[in-house]
């Protein structure tokens, strides 16, 4: 694979926060899987909205209202183009969590007692708890694809789990702990060949890091969050095939999701507005569009290549330290979860923090997966387009300090 072509020094200048010091040390931000940092282009686009055309959308015919509506609708279009979807197929939500909850709510009408839902052992709670609770409420069966010793899905098991009763298959594209990239195109084919189930993909950890084309992927729905891809918090996306969104019941009822309301009944608005009730996060949508522009200029192939390079380098450096245990397969997305033997992940993260290095520690909202791994917690370094190899060298050095402290 060719080496990264990104001008990281130039990219870093776009991220004001990368200049701060933490505990007296220059910030080394390796917690990108939790949330990414924001470039000035995103911060600026949001400030521009509030300073120059702040207004509600789809309601007011005054100049500001029109400008805000135009910008908001443009954001939909940009996000649609980013994943090769159509305009009507992009619903803005608060994030991946809300997108999946929307599905768990709106698909309920399609489910009957005894129907089955398949997820995996590696799911984030956002793609776990909504299905678990729905299954309990509606007397459905929840089944899990297991992971093997490397942290990959046992796909041979998947075909056996699928049957005519399977109504939903919901799988993460990339694990936020193991980094495993699941073969979603292949899974989509199996789902469609062997069942009538809806295929849902959790793209929270993939859309920010690799080119994603929903048509190629063959999914029915894709959920992801703006804040993990340079955008602000409070804005996320649900992609759904048009004919499916048309059939589904709205999730939230209220203003702007209607076409006509009478004392007797309500006609719902056209897509995607049918699923966007109330005043939406307008500035955040505009910020997300700026993030998509930024990523588009850099090129998702380049973002992916840089992430792979950093991740492989991190795996190499951490594998050199015999006290470090790493979780997940060799081929993975841009993160590495690990533990220093006999040291709790929180202690590791606290010592790293003292060195200005921000990593996440805990169960990463994937408690069932940690129970399968047989550990209560892990530390996790996760990378993005502004990270550099020197920062991974600092991480390795700081891990040696952890080892020394706990010797
Ligand atoms: N994972 C992490 O540190 P929200 O919080 O709705 O933006 O995204 C939820 C979510 C869903 N699926 C996956 C695979 C995820 O990784 C996340 C968010 C963060 O790993 C915060 S818990």
Coordinates of C-alpha atoms and ligand atoms in Angstrom, one line a residue:
X1 CA 0.0 0.0 0.0
X2 CA 1.4 3.4 -0.9
X3 CA 2.4 5.6 2.0
X4 CA 0.0 8.3 3.2
X5 CA -0.2 11.4 0.9
X6 CA -1.7 13.7 3.5
X7 CA 0.1 16.8 4.6
X8 CA -0.5 16.2 8.3
X9 CA 1.4 19.3 9.4
X10 CA -1.0 21.4 7.3
X11 CA -4.1 19.5 8.4
X12 CA -3.1 20.0 12.1
X13 CA -3.1 23.8 11.6
X14 CA -6.9 23.5 10.9
X15 CA -7.5 22.1 14.4
X16 CA -7.1 24.8 17.1
X17 CA -7.4 22.4 20.0
X18 CA -4.3 20.5 18.9
X19 CA -2.2 23.5 20.2
X20 CA -3.4 23.2 23.8
X21 CA -1.4 21.7 26.6
X22 CA -2.8 19.1 29.0
X23 CA -1.2 18.7 32.3
X24 CA 1.6 20.8 31.1
X25 CA 2.3 18.6 28.0
X26 CA 1.2 19.2 24.4
X27 CA -2.1 17.4 23.8
X28 CA -1.8 14.0 22.1
X29 CA -5.4 13.2 21.3
X30 CA -5.9 9.5 20.8
X31 CA -9.6 9.3 21.7
X32 CA -11.1 9.8 18.2
X33 CA -13.4 6.8 18.3
X34 CA -15.2 8.6 21.2
X35 CA -15.4 11.9 19.3
X36 CA -13.1 13.6 16.8
X37 CA -11.8 17.1 17.1
X38 CA -13.3 19.8 14.9
X39 CA -11.5 21.9 12.3
X40 CA -11.9 25.7 12.1
X41 CA -13.9 25.2 8.9
X42 CA -16.6 23.4 10.9
X43 CA -16.5 25.8 13.9
X44 CA -16.6 28.7 11.4
X45 CA -19.6 27.4 9.5
X46 CA -21.6 27.1 12.7
X47 CA -20.5 30.5 13.9
X48 CA -21.4 32.0 10.5
X49 CA -24.9 30.5 10.8
X50 CA -25.4 32.0 14.3
X51 CA -23.9 35.3 13.4
X52 CA -25.3 35.9 10.0
X53 CA -28.5 33.9 9.2
X54 CA -29.7 32.2 12.4
X55 CA -33.4 31.4 11.8
X56 CA -35.7 28.4 12.0
X57 CA -36.1 26.3 8.8
X58 CA -39.1 25.3 6.7
X59 CA -41.3 27.8 8.4
X60 CA -40.5 31.4 7.7
X61 CA -40.6 33.1 4.3
X62 CA -38.3 35.9 5.4
X63 CA -34.8 36.2 4.0
X64 CA -33.0 34.6 7.0
X65 CA -35.5 31.7 7.1
X66 CA -34.9 31.1 3.4
X67 CA -31.1 31.1 3.8
X68 CA -31.2 28.8 6.8
X69 CA -33.6 26.4 5.0
X70 CA -31.3 26.4 1.9
X71 CA -28.2 25.7 4.0
X72 CA -30.0 22.9 5.9
X73 CA -31.3 21.2 2.8
X74 CA -27.8 21.5 1.2
X75 CA -26.5 19.6 4.2
X76 CA -28.9 16.8 3.5
X77 CA -27.7 16.7 -0.1
X78 CA -24.0 16.7 0.9
X79 CA -24.4 13.9 3.3
X80 CA -26.5 11.9 0.7
X81 CA -23.7 12.4 -1.9
X82 CA -21.1 11.4 0.7
X83 CA -22.5 7.9 1.0
X84 CA -24.1 7.7 -2.5
X85 CA -27.7 7.9 -1.2
X86 CA -30.6 9.9 -2.6
X87 CA -31.7 13.2 -0.9
X88 CA -34.9 11.7 0.5
X89 CA -33.0 8.8 2.1
X90 CA -31.1 10.9 4.6
X91 CA -32.8 11.6 7.9
X92 CA -31.0 13.7 10.4
X93 CA -31.1 12.5 14.0
X94 CA -29.0 13.3 17.1
X95 CA -26.6 10.5 16.4
X96 CA -26.2 6.8 15.8
X97 CA -28.0 6.0 19.0
X98 CA -31.1 7.9 18.0
X99 CA -31.0 6.5 14.5
X100 CA -31.0 2.9 15.7
X101 CA -33.7 3.7 18.3
X102 CA -35.8 5.2 15.5
X103 CA -35.6 1.9 13.7
X104 CA -36.3 -0.2 16.7
X105 CA -39.4 1.9 17.2
X106 CA -40.6 2.4 13.7
X107 CA -40.1 -1.2 12.5
X108 CA -42.1 -2.5 15.4
X109 CA -45.2 -2.7 13.3
X110 CA -43.5 -5.2 11.0
X111 CA -42.7 -7.7 13.9
X112 CA -44.8 -10.5 15.3
X113 CA -44.4 -12.6 18.4
X114 CA -41.7 -15.3 17.8
X115 CA -39.9 -13.3 15.1
X116 CA -36.1 -13.1 15.3
X117 CA -33.5 -10.4 15.4
X118 CA -29.8 -11.2 14.9
X119 CA -27.0 -9.0 16.1
X120 CA -23.4 -9.8 17.1
X121 CA -21.4 -10.2 20.3
X122 CA -19.3 -7.2 19.4
X123 CA -22.1 -4.6 19.2
X124 CA -21.9 -1.2 21.0
X125 CA -24.8 -0.8 23.4
X126 CA -26.5 1.5 20.9
X127 CA -27.0 -1.4 18.6
X128 CA -27.6 -3.9 21.4
X129 CA -29.9 -2.5 24.1
X130 CA -32.7 -1.2 21.7
X131 CA -33.0 -4.7 20.1
X132 CA -32.8 -6.5 23.5
X133 CA -35.5 -4.3 25.0
X134 CA -37.7 -4.6 21.9
X135 CA -37.3 -8.4 22.0
X136 CA -38.4 -8.4 25.6
X137 CA -41.4 -6.2 25.0
X138 CA -42.6 -8.0 21.9
X139 CA -41.6 -11.6 22.8
X140 CA -39.1 -11.8 20.0
X141 CA -35.9 -13.9 19.9
X142 CA -32.6 -12.1 20.0
X143 CA -29.7 -14.1 18.6
X144 CA -26.0 -13.3 18.5
X145 CA -23.2 -14.1 16.0
X146 CA -20.2 -15.0 18.0
X147 CA -16.7 -13.9 17.6
X148 CA -13.7 -16.1 17.1
X149 CA -10.3 -16.0 19.0
X150 CA -9.1 -13.3 16.7
X151 CA -12.1 -11.0 17.2
X152 CA -13.7 -11.7 13.8
X153 CA -17.3 -12.8 13.3
X154 CA -18.0 -16.5 12.9
X155 CA -19.7 -16.1 9.6
X156 CA -20.3 -19.8 9.1
X157 CA -22.5 -19.6 12.1
X158 CA -24.5 -16.7 10.6
X159 CA -26.1 -18.8 7.9
X160 CA -27.3 -21.3 10.5
X161 CA -28.9 -18.5 12.6
X162 CA -30.8 -17.0 9.7
X163 CA -34.2 -18.4 8.9
X164 CA -37.7 -17.3 7.7
X165 CA -38.4 -15.9 11.1
X166 CA -35.5 -13.5 11.0
X167 CA -36.9 -10.0 10.5
X168 CA -33.9 -7.8 11.5
X169 CA -30.1 -8.3 11.1
X170 CA -28.2 -5.4 12.7
X171 CA -24.4 -5.4 12.6
X172 CA -21.6 -2.9 13.2
X173 CA -19.5 -2.2 10.2
X174 CA -16.4 -1.6 12.4
X175 CA -16.1 -2.6 16.1
X176 CA -15.3 0.3 18.5
X177 CA -13.2 -2.1 20.6
X178 CA -11.7 -4.8 18.4
X179 CA -11.4 -2.6 15.3
X180 CA -12.7 -5.6 13.3
X181 CA -14.1 -4.5 9.9
X182 CA -17.1 -6.8 9.2
X183 CA -17.7 -7.9 5.6
X184 CA -21.0 -6.1 5.3
X185 CA -21.4 -6.5 1.6
X186 CA -21.0 -10.3 2.0
X187 CA -23.4 -10.3 4.9
X188 CA -26.0 -8.2 3.0
X189 CA -25.9 -10.9 0.2
X190 CA -26.4 -13.7 2.7
X191 CA -29.3 -11.8 4.4
X192 CA -31.1 -11.2 1.1
X193 CA -30.6 -14.7 -0.2
X194 CA -31.7 -16.6 2.9
X195 CA -34.3 -14.3 4.5
X196 CA -36.7 -11.4 4.2
X197 CA -34.9 -9.5 7.0
X198 CA -34.0 -5.9 7.0
X199 CA -30.2 -5.4 7.1
X200 CA -29.1 -2.5 9.3
X201 CA -25.5 -1.4 9.5
X202 CA -24.0 0.6 12.4
X203 CA -21.6 2.9 10.6
X204 CA -20.5 4.9 13.6
X205 CA -16.9 3.7 13.4
X206 CA -16.7 3.2 9.6
X207 CA -18.2 6.2 7.9
X208 CA -15.6 8.6 9.4
X209 CA -12.7 6.4 8.3
X210 CA -13.4 4.8 4.9
X211 CA -15.3 5.4 1.7
X212 CA -18.9 4.1 2.2
X213 CA -21.3 3.6 -0.6
X214 CA -24.7 2.4 0.6
X215 CA -25.7 1.0 -2.8
X216 CA -22.6 -1.1 -3.0
X217 CA -22.9 -2.2 0.6
X218 CA -26.5 -3.5 0.0
X219 CA -27.8 -2.5 3.4
X220 CA -31.4 -1.3 4.0
X221 CA -30.4 1.2 6.7
X222 CA -27.1 2.8 7.9
X223 CA -26.7 4.8 11.0
X224 CA -23.8 7.1 11.9
X225 CA -22.8 10.2 14.0
X226 CA -21.5 13.5 12.9
X227 CA -19.3 14.1 15.9
X228 CA -16.9 11.2 15.1
X229 CA -16.2 12.6 11.6
X230 CA -15.1 16.2 12.4
X231 CA -18.7 17.4 12.8
X232 CA -20.4 18.7 15.9
X233 CA -22.3 16.7 18.5
X234 CA -26.1 16.5 18.3
X235 CA -26.3 15.6 14.7
X236 CA -26.4 12.1 13.2
X237 CA -27.7 10.3 10.2
X238 CA -30.1 7.5 9.4
X239 CA -29.9 6.4 5.8
X240 CA -32.8 4.2 4.7
X241 CA -34.0 2.9 1.4
X242 CA -36.7 5.2 0.1
X243 CA -39.4 2.6 -0.3
X244 CA -38.7 1.4 3.3
X245 CA -38.8 4.8 4.9
X246 CA -42.0 5.5 3.0
X247 CA -43.6 2.5 4.5
X248 CA -42.4 3.1 8.1
X249 CA -44.3 4.9 10.8
X250 CA -42.7 8.2 12.0
X251 CA -40.7 8.0 15.2
X252 CA -41.6 11.5 16.6
X253 CA -44.8 13.3 16.0
X254 CA -45.2 17.1 16.0
X255 CA -44.4 20.2 13.9
X256 CA -43.0 20.0 10.4
X257 CA -43.4 16.2 10.0
X258 CA -46.9 16.8 8.8
X259 CA -48.5 17.8 5.5
X260 CA -52.0 18.3 6.9
X261 CA -53.6 18.1 10.3
X262 CA -57.3 18.0 10.9
X263 CA -59.3 17.3 14.1
X264 CA -59.7 13.7 12.8
X265 CA -56.3 12.8 11.4
X266 CA -52.9 13.7 10.1
X267 CA -51.2 13.3 6.7
X268 CA -47.5 13.0 7.1
X269 CA -44.9 15.0 5.3
X270 CA -42.8 13.7 2.4
X271 CA -39.4 12.2 3.0
X272 CA -37.1 12.9 4.7
X273 CA -39.1 15.5 6.7
X274 CA -41.6 12.8 7.9
X275 CA -38.9 11.7 10.3
X276 CA -37.7 15.2 11.3
X277 CA -40.2 16.4 13.8
X278 CA -39.8 19.7 15.7
X279 CA -37.0 22.2 15.3
X280 CA -34.0 20.3 14.2
X281 CA -30.3 20.9 15.1
X282 CA -29.8 23.4 12.3
X283 CA -26.3 24.7 13.1
X284 CA -25.2 21.2 13.7
X285 CA -26.4 20.1 10.3
X286 CA -24.5 23.0 8.7
X287 CA -21.4 22.0 10.7
X288 CA -21.8 18.4 9.5
X289 CA -21.9 19.6 5.9
X290 CA -18.7 21.5 6.5
X291 CA -17.1 18.4 7.9
X292 CA -18.2 16.4 4.9
X293 CA -16.7 19.0 2.6
X294 CA -13.5 18.8 4.6
X295 CA -13.3 15.0 4.4
X296 CA -14.3 15.1 0.7
X297 CA -11.4 17.5 -0.1
X298 CA -8.9 15.2 1.6
X299 CA -10.5 12.1 0.1
X300 CA -11.8 9.2 2.1
X301 CA -9.3 6.8 0.5
X302 CA -6.5 9.0 1.9
X303 CA -8.2 9.2 5.3
X304 CA -8.4 5.4 5.3
X305 CA -4.8 4.9 4.2
X306 CA -3.5 7.2 6.9
X307 CA -5.6 5.5 9.5
X308 CA -4.2 2.1 8.5
X309 CA -0.7 3.3 8.5
X310 CA -1.0 4.7 12.0
X311 CA -2.8 1.6 13.3
X312 CA -0.3 -0.8 11.8
X313 CA 2.5 1.3 13.4
X314 CA 0.7 1.3 16.7
X315 CA 0.2 -2.5 16.6
X316 CA 3.9 -2.8 15.8
X317 CA 5.1 -0.6 18.7
X318 CA 2.7 -2.1 21.3
X319 CA 3.5 -5.6 20.2
X320 CA 7.1 -4.9 21.1
X321 CA 6.1 -4.4 24.7
X322 CA 5.7 -7.9 26.3
X323 CA 3.5 -6.6 29.1
X324 CA 0.8 -5.3 26.7
X325 CA -2.1 -7.4 25.6
X326 CA -3.9 -6.3 22.4
X327 CA -7.4 -7.2 21.4
X328 CA -8.8 -7.7 17.9
X329 CA -7.5 -8.8 14.5
X330 CA -4.5 -7.5 12.6
X331 CA -6.6 -6.0 9.8
X332 CA -8.7 -3.4 11.5
X333 CA -10.0 0.1 11.6
X334 CA -8.1 3.0 13.2
X335 CA -8.0 1.9 16.8
X336 CA -6.2 -0.4 19.2
X337 CA -7.7 -1.6 22.5
X338 CA -5.2 -3.0 24.9
X339 CA -4.3 -3.7 28.5
X340 CA -1.1 -3.5 30.4
X341 CA -1.0 -6.9 32.2
X342 CA -2.1 -6.7 35.8
X343 CA -2.9 -3.0 35.5
X344 CA -6.5 -1.7 35.4
X345 CA -7.3 0.2 32.2
X346 CA -8.3 3.3 34.2
X347 CA -4.9 3.4 35.9
X348 CA -3.2 3.1 32.5
X349 CA -5.3 5.9 31.1
X350 CA -4.7 8.1 34.2
X351 CA -0.9 7.8 33.8
X352 CA -1.2 8.5 30.1
X353 CA -3.3 11.5 30.8
X354 CA -0.4 12.8 33.0
X355 CA 1.7 12.7 29.9
X356 CA -0.9 14.7 27.9
X357 CA -2.1 11.6 26.1
X358 CA -5.9 11.2 25.9
X359 CA -7.1 7.6 25.5
X360 CA -10.4 6.1 26.5
X361 CA -10.5 3.4 29.2
X362 CA -13.5 1.3 30.4
X363 CA -15.9 -1.0 28.6
X364 CA -16.4 1.4 25.7
X365 CA -20.2 0.9 25.9
X366 CA -19.6 -2.8 24.9
X367 CA -20.0 -4.7 28.1
X368 CA -21.2 -7.9 26.6
X369 CA -18.1 -8.0 24.3
X370 CA -15.8 -7.4 27.3
X371 CA -17.4 -10.3 29.1
X372 CA -16.7 -12.5 26.0
X373 CA -13.1 -11.2 26.1
X374 CA -13.0 -12.1 29.8
X375 CA -11.9 -8.6 30.9
X376 CA -13.7 -5.9 32.8
X377 CA -12.2 -3.0 30.8
X378 CA -9.6 -2.0 28.2
X379 CA -7.6 1.1 27.3
X380 CA -8.1 2.3 23.7
X381 CA -6.0 4.5 21.4
X382 CA -7.9 5.6 18.4
X383 CA -6.6 7.7 15.5
X384 CA -7.7 10.2 12.9
X385 CA -6.4 12.2 10.0
X386 CA -4.4 14.7 12.2
X387 CA -2.5 12.1 14.2
X388 CA 1.1 11.3 13.6
X389 CA 3.5 8.5 14.2
X390 CA 5.5 10.6 16.8
X391 CA 2.4 10.6 18.9
X392 CA 2.3 6.8 18.9
X393 CA 6.0 6.8 19.9
X394 CA 5.0 9.0 22.9
X395 CA 2.2 6.5 23.7
X396 CA 4.6 3.6 23.7
X397 CA 7.0 5.5 26.0
X398 CA 4.2 6.4 28.4
X399 CA 3.1 2.8 28.5
X400 CA 6.7 2.0 29.7
X401 CA 6.1 4.5 32.5
X402 CA 2.9 2.6 33.4
X403 CA 4.8 -0.6 33.6
X404 CA 7.4 1.0 35.8
X405 CA 4.9 2.5 38.2
X406 CA 3.1 -0.9 38.7
X407 CA 6.2 -3.1 38.9
Ligands
LIG1 N1 -18.9 4.9 20.5 C1 -16.8 5.1 21.7 O1 -16.0 5.7 22.5 P1 -23.4 8.0 19.5 O2 -23.0 8.1 20.9 O3 -24.9 7.9 19.3 O4 -22.8 9.1 18.6 O5 -22.7 6.7 18.9 C2 -23.0 5.5 19.4 C3 -22.1 4.4 18.8 C4 -22.7 3.4 18.1 N2 -22.0 2.4 17.5 C5 -20.7 2.4 17.6 C6 -19.9 1.3 16.9 C7 -20.0 3.3 18.4 O6 -18.7 3.3 18.5 C8 -20.7 4.3 19.0 C9 -20.1 5.4 19.9 C10 -18.1 5.9 21.3 O7 -16.6 4.0 21.3 C11 -18.8 6.5 22.4 S1 -19.5 5.4 23.5

